[in-house]
Coordinates of C-alpha atoms and ligand atoms in Angstrom, one line a residue:
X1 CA 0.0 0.0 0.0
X2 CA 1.6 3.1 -1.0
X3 CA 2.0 5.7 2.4
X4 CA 2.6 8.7 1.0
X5 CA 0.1 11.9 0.5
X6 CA 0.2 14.8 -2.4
X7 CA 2.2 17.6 -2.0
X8 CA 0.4 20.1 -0.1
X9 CA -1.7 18.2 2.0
X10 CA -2.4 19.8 4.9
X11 CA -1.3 18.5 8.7
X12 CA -3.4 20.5 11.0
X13 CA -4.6 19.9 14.6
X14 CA -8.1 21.5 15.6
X15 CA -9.5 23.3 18.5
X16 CA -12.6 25.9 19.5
X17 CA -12.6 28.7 21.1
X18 CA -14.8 28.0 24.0
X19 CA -13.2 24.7 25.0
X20 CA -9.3 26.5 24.9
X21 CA -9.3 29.7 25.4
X22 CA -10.6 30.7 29.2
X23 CA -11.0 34.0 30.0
X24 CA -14.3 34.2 29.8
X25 CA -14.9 37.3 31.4
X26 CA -11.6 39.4 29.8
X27 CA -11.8 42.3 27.4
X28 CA -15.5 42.5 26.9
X29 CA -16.5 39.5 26.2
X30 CA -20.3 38.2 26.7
X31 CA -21.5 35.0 28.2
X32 CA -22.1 32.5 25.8
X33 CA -24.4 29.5 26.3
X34 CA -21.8 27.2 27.3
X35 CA -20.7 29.5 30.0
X36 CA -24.4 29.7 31.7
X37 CA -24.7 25.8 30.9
X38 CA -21.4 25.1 33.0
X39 CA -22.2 27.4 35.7
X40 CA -25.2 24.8 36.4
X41 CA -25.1 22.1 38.6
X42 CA -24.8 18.8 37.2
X43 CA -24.2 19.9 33.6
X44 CA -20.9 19.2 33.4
X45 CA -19.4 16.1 34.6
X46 CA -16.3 17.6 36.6
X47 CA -18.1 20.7 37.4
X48 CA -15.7 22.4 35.6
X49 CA -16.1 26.0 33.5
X50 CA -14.5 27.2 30.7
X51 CA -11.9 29.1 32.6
X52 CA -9.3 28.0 32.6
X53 CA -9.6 25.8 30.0
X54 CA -5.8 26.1 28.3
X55 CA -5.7 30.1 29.1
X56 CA -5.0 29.9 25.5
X57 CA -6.4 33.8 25.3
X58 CA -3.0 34.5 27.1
X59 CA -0.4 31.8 26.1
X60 CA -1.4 31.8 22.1
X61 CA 1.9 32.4 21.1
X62 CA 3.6 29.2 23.4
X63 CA 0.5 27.2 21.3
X64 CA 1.1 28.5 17.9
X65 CA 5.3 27.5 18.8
X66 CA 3.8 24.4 19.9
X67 CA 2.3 23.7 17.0
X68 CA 5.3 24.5 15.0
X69 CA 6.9 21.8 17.0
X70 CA 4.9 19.1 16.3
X71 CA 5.1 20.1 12.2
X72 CA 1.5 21.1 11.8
X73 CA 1.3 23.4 9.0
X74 CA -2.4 24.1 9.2
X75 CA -4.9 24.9 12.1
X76 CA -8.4 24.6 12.7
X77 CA -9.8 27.0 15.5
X78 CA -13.0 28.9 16.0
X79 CA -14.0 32.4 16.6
X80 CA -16.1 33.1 19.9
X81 CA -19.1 35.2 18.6
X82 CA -19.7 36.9 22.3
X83 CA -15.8 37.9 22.0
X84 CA -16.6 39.7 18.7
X85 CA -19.9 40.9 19.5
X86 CA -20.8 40.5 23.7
X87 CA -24.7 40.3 23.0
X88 CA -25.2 38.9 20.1
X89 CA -26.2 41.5 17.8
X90 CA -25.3 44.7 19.2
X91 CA -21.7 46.4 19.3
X92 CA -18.7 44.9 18.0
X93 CA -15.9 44.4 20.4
X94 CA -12.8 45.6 19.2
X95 CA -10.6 44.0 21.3
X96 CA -12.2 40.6 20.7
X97 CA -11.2 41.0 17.0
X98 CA -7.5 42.1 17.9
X99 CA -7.4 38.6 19.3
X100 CA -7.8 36.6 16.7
X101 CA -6.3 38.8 14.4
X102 CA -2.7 38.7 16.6
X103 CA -3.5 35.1 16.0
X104 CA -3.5 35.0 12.8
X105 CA -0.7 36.7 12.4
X106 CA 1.4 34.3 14.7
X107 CA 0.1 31.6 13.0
X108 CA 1.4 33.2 9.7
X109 CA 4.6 33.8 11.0
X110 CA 5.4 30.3 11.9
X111 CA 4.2 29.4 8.2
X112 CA 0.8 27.8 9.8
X113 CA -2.3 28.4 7.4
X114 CA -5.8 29.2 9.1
X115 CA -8.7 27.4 9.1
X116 CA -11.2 29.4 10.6
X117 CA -14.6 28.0 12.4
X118 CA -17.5 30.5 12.9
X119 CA -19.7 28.8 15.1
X120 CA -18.1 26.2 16.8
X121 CA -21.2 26.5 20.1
X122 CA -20.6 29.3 21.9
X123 CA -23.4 31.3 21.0
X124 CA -24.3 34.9 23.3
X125 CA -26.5 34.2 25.5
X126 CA -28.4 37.4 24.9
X127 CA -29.6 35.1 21.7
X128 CA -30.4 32.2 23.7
X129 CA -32.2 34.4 25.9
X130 CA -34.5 35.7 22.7
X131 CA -34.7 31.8 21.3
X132 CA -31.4 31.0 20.4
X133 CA -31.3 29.5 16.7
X134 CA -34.8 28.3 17.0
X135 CA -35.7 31.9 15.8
X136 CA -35.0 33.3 12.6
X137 CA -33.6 36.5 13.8
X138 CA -30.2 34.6 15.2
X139 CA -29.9 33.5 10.8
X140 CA -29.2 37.5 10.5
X141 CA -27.5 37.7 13.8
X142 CA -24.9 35.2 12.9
X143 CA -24.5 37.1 9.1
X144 CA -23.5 40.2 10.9
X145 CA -21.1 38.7 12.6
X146 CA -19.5 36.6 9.9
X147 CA -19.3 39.9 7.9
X148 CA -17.6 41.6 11.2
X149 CA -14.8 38.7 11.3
X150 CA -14.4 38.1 7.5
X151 CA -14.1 41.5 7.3
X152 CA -11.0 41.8 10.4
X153 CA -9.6 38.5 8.9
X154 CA -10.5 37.9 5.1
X155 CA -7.1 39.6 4.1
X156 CA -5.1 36.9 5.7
X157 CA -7.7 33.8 5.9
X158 CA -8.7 31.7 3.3
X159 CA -10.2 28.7 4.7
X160 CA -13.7 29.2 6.4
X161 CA -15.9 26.9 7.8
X162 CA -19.5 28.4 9.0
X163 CA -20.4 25.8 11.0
X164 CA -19.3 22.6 13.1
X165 CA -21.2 19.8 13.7
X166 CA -25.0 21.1 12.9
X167 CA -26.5 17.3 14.5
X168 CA -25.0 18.6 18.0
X169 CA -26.1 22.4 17.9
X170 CA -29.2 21.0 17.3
X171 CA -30.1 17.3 18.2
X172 CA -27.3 16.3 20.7
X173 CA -28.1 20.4 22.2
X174 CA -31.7 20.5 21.9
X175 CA -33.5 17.6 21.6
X176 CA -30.9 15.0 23.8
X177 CA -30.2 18.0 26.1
X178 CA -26.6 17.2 26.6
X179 CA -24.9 20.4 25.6
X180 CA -25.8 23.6 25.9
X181 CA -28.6 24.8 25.8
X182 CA -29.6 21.5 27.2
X183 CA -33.4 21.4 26.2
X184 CA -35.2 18.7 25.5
X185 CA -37.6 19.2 22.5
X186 CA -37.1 17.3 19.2
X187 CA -39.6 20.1 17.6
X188 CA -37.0 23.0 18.9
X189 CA -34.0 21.0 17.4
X190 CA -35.2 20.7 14.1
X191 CA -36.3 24.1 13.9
X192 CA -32.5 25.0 15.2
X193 CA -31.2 22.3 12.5
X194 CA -33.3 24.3 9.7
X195 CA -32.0 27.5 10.8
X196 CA -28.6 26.5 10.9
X197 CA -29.0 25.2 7.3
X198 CA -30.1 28.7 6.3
X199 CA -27.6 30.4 7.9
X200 CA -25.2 28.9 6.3
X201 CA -26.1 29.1 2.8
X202 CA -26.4 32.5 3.3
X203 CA -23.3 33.0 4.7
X204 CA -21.3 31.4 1.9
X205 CA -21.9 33.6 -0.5
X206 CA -21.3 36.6 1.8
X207 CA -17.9 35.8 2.9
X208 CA -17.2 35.2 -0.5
X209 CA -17.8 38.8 -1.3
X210 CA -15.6 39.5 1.5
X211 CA -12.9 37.8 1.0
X212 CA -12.9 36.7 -2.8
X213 CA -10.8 34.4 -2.7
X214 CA -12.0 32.1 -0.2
X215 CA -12.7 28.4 0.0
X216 CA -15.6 28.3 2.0
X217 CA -17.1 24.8 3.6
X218 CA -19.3 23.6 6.5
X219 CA -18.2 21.1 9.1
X220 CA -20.2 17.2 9.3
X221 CA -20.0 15.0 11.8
X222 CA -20.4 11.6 10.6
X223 CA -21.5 8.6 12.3
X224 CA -21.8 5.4 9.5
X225 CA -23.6 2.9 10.6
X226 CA -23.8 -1.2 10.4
X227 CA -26.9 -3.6 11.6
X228 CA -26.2 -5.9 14.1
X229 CA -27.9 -8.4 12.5
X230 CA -29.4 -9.6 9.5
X231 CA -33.0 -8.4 10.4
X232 CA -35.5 -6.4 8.5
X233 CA -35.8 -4.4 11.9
X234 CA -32.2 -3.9 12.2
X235 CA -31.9 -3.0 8.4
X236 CA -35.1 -0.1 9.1
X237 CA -33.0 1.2 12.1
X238 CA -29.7 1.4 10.2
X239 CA -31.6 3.9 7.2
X240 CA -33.4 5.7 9.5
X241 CA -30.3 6.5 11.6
X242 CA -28.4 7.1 8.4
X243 CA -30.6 10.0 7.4
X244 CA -31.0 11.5 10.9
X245 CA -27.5 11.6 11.6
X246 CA -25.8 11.3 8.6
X247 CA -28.0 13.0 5.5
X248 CA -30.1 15.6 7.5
X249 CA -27.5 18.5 6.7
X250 CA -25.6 16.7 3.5
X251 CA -28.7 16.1 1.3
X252 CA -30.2 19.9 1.5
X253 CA -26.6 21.3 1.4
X254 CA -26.5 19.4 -1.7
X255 CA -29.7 19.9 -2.8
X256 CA -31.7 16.9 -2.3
X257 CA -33.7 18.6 0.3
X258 CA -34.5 16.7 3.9
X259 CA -34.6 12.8 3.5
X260 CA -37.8 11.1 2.8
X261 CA -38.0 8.7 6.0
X262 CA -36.1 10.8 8.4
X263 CA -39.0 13.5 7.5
X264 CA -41.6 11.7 7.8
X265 CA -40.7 9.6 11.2
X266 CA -40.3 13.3 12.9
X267 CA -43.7 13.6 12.1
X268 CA -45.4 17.2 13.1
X269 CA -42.1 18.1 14.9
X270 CA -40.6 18.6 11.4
X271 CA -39.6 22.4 10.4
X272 CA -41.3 25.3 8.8
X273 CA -40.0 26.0 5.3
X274 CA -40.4 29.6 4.2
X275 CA -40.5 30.2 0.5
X276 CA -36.7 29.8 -1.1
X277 CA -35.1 28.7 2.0
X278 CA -34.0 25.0 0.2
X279 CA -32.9 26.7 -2.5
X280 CA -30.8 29.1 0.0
X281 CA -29.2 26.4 1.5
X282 CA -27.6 24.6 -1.6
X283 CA -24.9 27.6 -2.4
X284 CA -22.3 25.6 -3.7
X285 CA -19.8 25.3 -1.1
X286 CA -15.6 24.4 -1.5
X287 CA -14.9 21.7 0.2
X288 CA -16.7 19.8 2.7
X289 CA -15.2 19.0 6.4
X290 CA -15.3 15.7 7.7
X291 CA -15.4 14.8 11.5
X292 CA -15.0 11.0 12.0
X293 CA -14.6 9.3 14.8
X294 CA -16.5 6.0 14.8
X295 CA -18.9 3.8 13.1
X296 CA -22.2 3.2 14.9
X297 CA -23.3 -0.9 14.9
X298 CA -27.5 -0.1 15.3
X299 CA -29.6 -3.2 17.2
X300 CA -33.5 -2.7 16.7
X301 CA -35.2 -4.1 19.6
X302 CA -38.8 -3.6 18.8
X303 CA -39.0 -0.5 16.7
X304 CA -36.4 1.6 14.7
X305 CA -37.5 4.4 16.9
X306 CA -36.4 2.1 19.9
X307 CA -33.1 1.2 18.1
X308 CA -30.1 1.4 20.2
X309 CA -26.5 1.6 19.1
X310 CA -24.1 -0.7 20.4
X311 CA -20.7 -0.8 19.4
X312 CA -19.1 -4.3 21.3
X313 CA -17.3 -5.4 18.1
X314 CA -13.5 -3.9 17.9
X315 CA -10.9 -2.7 20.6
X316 CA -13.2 0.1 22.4
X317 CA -10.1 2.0 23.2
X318 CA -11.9 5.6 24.2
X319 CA -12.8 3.6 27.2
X320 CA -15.4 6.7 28.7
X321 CA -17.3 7.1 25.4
X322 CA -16.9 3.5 24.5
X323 CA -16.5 4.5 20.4
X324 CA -15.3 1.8 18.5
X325 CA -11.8 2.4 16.7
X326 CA -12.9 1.5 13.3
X327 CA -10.9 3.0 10.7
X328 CA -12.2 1.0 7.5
X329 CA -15.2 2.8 7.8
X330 CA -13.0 6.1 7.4
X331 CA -12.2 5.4 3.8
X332 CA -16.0 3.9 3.0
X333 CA -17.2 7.1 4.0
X334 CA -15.0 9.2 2.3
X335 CA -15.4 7.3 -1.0
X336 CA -19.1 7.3 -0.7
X337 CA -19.0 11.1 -0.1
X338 CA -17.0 11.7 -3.1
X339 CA -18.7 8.8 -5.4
X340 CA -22.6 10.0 -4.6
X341 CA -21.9 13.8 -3.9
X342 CA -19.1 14.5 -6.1
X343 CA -17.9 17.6 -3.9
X344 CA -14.6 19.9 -5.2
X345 CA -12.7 19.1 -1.8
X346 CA -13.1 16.9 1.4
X347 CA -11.0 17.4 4.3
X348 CA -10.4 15.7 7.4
X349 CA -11.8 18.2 9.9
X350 CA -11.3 16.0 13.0
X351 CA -10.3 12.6 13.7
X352 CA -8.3 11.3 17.2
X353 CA -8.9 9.7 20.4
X354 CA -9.5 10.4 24.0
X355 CA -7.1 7.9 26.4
X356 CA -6.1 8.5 30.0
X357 CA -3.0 9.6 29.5
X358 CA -0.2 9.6 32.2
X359 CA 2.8 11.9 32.7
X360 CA 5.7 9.6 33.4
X361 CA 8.8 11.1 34.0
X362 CA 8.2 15.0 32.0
X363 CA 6.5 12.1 29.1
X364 CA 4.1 10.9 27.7
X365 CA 4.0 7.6 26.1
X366 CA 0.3 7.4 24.6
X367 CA 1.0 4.9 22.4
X368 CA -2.4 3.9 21.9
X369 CA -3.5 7.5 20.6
X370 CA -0.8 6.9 17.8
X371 CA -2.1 3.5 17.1
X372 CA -5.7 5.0 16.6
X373 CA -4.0 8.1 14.5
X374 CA -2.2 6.1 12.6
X375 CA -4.5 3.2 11.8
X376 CA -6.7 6.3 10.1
X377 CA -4.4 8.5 8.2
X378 CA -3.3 4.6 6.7
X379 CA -6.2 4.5 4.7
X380 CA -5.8 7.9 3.4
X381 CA -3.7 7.3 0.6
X382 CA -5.6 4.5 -1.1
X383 CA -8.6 6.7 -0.8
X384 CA -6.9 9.4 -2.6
X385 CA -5.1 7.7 -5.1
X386 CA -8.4 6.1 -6.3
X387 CA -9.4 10.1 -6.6
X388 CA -11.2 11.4 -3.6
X389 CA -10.4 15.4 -3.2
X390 CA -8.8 14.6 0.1
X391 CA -6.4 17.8 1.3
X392 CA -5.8 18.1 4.5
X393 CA -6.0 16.0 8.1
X394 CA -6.7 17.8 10.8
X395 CA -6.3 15.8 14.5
X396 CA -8.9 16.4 17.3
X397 CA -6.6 18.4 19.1
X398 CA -3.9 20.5 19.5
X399 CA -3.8 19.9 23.3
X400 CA -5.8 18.6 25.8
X401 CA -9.2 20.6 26.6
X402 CA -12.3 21.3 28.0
X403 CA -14.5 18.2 26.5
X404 CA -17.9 20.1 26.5
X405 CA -20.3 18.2 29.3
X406 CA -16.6 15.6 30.0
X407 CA -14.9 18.9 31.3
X408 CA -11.3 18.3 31.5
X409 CA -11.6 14.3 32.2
X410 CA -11.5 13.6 28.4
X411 CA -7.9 13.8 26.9
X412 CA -7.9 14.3 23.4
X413 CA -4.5 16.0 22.9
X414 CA -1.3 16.1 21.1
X415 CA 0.0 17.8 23.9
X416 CA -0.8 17.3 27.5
X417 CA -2.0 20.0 29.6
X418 CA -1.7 20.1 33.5
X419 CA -4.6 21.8 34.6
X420 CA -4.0 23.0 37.7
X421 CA 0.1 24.7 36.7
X422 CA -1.3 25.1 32.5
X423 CA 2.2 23.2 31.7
X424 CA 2.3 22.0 28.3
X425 CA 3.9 18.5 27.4
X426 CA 4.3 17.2 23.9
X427 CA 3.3 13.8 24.4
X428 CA 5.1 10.9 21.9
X429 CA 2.0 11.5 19.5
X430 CA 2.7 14.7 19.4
X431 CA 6.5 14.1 17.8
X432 CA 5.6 10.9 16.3
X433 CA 2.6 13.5 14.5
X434 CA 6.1 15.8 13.8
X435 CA 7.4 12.9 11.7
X436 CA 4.4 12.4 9.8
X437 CA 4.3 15.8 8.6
X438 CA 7.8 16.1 8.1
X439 CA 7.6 12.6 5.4
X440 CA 3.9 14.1 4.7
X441 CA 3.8 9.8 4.5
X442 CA 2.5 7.5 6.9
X443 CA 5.8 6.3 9.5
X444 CA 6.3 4.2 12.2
Ligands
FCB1 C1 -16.5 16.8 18.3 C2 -16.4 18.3 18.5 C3 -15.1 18.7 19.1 C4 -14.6 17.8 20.2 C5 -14.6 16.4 19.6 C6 -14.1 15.3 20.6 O1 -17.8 16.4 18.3 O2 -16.6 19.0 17.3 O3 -15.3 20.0 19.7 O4 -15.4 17.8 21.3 O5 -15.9 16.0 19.2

């Protein structure tokens, strides 16, 4: 199998802005709804906040020389909208944008290229407060905004994403009610969902006319799944989860409009459409990202409604979440993305692993996190020499962070942070990671 990747393919680690930056409360900046959801009880499973997080707000520069270190020449971060704008939709914060803009300049200087998120979660809660993306004004909210940052940024950044994940802003955040907001109202998540959709294709071709030569995409997270068995039941389950999770935001980006059974199994909770807004939501986008981390194996025990996902088959090495590592279903997904969508570009926008990592010594040897990283990026090359647009691979993360409702517990780093002292510690994925950008091929 050949191990080596194009020329130009990108080696990036991700973050977002709420789960490393801290400071919460420094230079203007709003509360956002992931502030107010950690400040309640039982939300989060440390009882953690997001300060400190990383204090990345104040130690950028150590992150963006970290970064150098471990031969990433790309990053994924995102933009916190109550940083730019504290309420929402009223006046822009100056300093918020001098932020990310000294960013971007350190990044530049080091020879890292940006890949900027614009809603990675941390919506104002002045917008939650008025309905959060459930109401239509948020759409022209979130445009002003974009325009603010692509305005600041669009001389320098090239790569923009509009949204990350739209399944957990709105199913996993409104509907499951385990991230912030944390409602629980499948009606109020597919209205989110739809306005999310609209926002976006809206958005594209504005940044566009900000910043002309942009490649503008949206973030998917993508969750493949297998039947347990070979029953009708389990066959029903496996579609309908398909188009829940996996089609709900591809097919209208691409303008098949909402899948068939998906719609029709939500039954009155489904969305308003206004006139035009389908049609809105297929502008033609760049490149799509791709967040993969497992495949789901889907049992139906009396209903596909009651189906339940149960992943016992393979080493279950992210031993909290129990996700499987899979990394076959990687390449199936990728190929099937470019072979039934045909899109210009795919990139990796996330793939790694969360392990309970140790510090041994100043080290640490997380061999299993380069096991899991490397059984993925493996199946890269075969993928792309059979002609999927594949350009970049960006690991989930840079460093250790705040994991949303996991708090700190979850490790999914490059680089270890100590919470309590912020030391940073390049664990051996990190350098092995240095090595693979360095051959741009897959090593030992
Ligand atoms: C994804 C999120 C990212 C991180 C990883 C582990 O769903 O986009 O912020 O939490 O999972």
């Amino acid at each position: 199998m050949k191990k080596e990747f194009p020329k130009g393919f990108r080696w990036g680690t991700a973050t977002a802005s709420f789960q490393i930056e801290g400071a919460t409360t420094a230079d203007g900046r709003g509360e956002s709804i992931w502030d107010r959801f950690a400040a309640t009880p039982g939300k989060i499973l440390t009882g953690e906040t997001g300060d400190p997080a990383c204090e990345s707000y104040y130690r950028y520069k150590e992150d963006v020389a970290l970064m150098k270190k471990i031969g990433a020449n790309a990053y994924r971060f995102s933009i916190a909208w109550p940083r730019i704008i504290p309420d929402g939709d009223g006046a822009i914060n100056e300093k918020g944008l001098a932020y990310y803009s000294n960013l971007v300049d350190e990044l530049l200087a080091a020879g890292i290229e940006p890949f900027v998120t614009l809603y990675h979660w941390d919506l104002p809660q002045a917008l939650q407060d008025k309905g959060g993306w459930a109401n239509r004004a948020t759409i022209d909210a979130f445009l002003r905004y974009t325009e603010t940052v692509v305005e600041k940024l669009g001389d320098r950044v090239k790569n923009w994403m509009t949204h990350n994940e739209p399944w957990c802003i709105s199913i996993l955040s409104n509907e499951i009610g385990a991230h912030a907001p944390g409602l629980r109202d499948t009606r109020t998540a597919l209205a989110v969902a739809h306005n999310l959709l609209v926002s976006h294709g809206r958005a594209v071709p504005l940044i566009r006319a900000r910043c002309p030569d942009a490649k503008v995409g949206i973030v998917l997270n993508f969750a493949p799944a297998q039947p347990a068995t070979d029953s009708p039941e389990d066959a029903a389950a496996v579609q309908l989860h398909h188009e829940k999770f996996n089609l709900w935001f591809l097919d209208p980006i691409t303008g098949r409009g909402y899948p068939k059974g998906a719609w029709s199994a939500y039954g009155d909770a489904v969305p308003e459409i206004l006139d035009g807004d389908m049609g809105v939501m297929t502008a033609p986008i760049d490149f799509l990202g791709v967040n993969f981390y497992s495949r789901s194996i889907i049992h139906d025990e009396s209903s596909p409604r009651n189906a339940k996902i149960i992943n016992r088959r393979n080493p279950r090495n992210m031993m909290a979440r129990g996700w499987e590592v899979y990394p076959k279903t990687l390449a199936d997904l990728l190929t099937w993305l470019h072979s039934d969508y045909n899109l210009p570009e795919l990139v990796v926008t996330e793939n790694g692993a969360m392990y309970d990592d140790v510090v041994w010594n100043g080290e640490v040897h997380d061999l299993a996190r380069i096991e899991y990283i490397k059984a993925h990026i493996s199946v890269l090359p075969d993928v792309i020499e059979k002609g999927v647009p594949l350009t970049g691979y960006f690991c989930w993360s840079l460093m250790d962070n705040f994991e949303w409702a996991q708090g700190t517990r979850d490790r999914f780093g490059l680089i270890y942070v100590d919470v309590e002292t912020q030391e940073r510690i390049i664990k051996d994925s990190g350098k092995w990671f240095a090595r693979v950008a360095a051959a741009n091929a897959v090593v030992d």
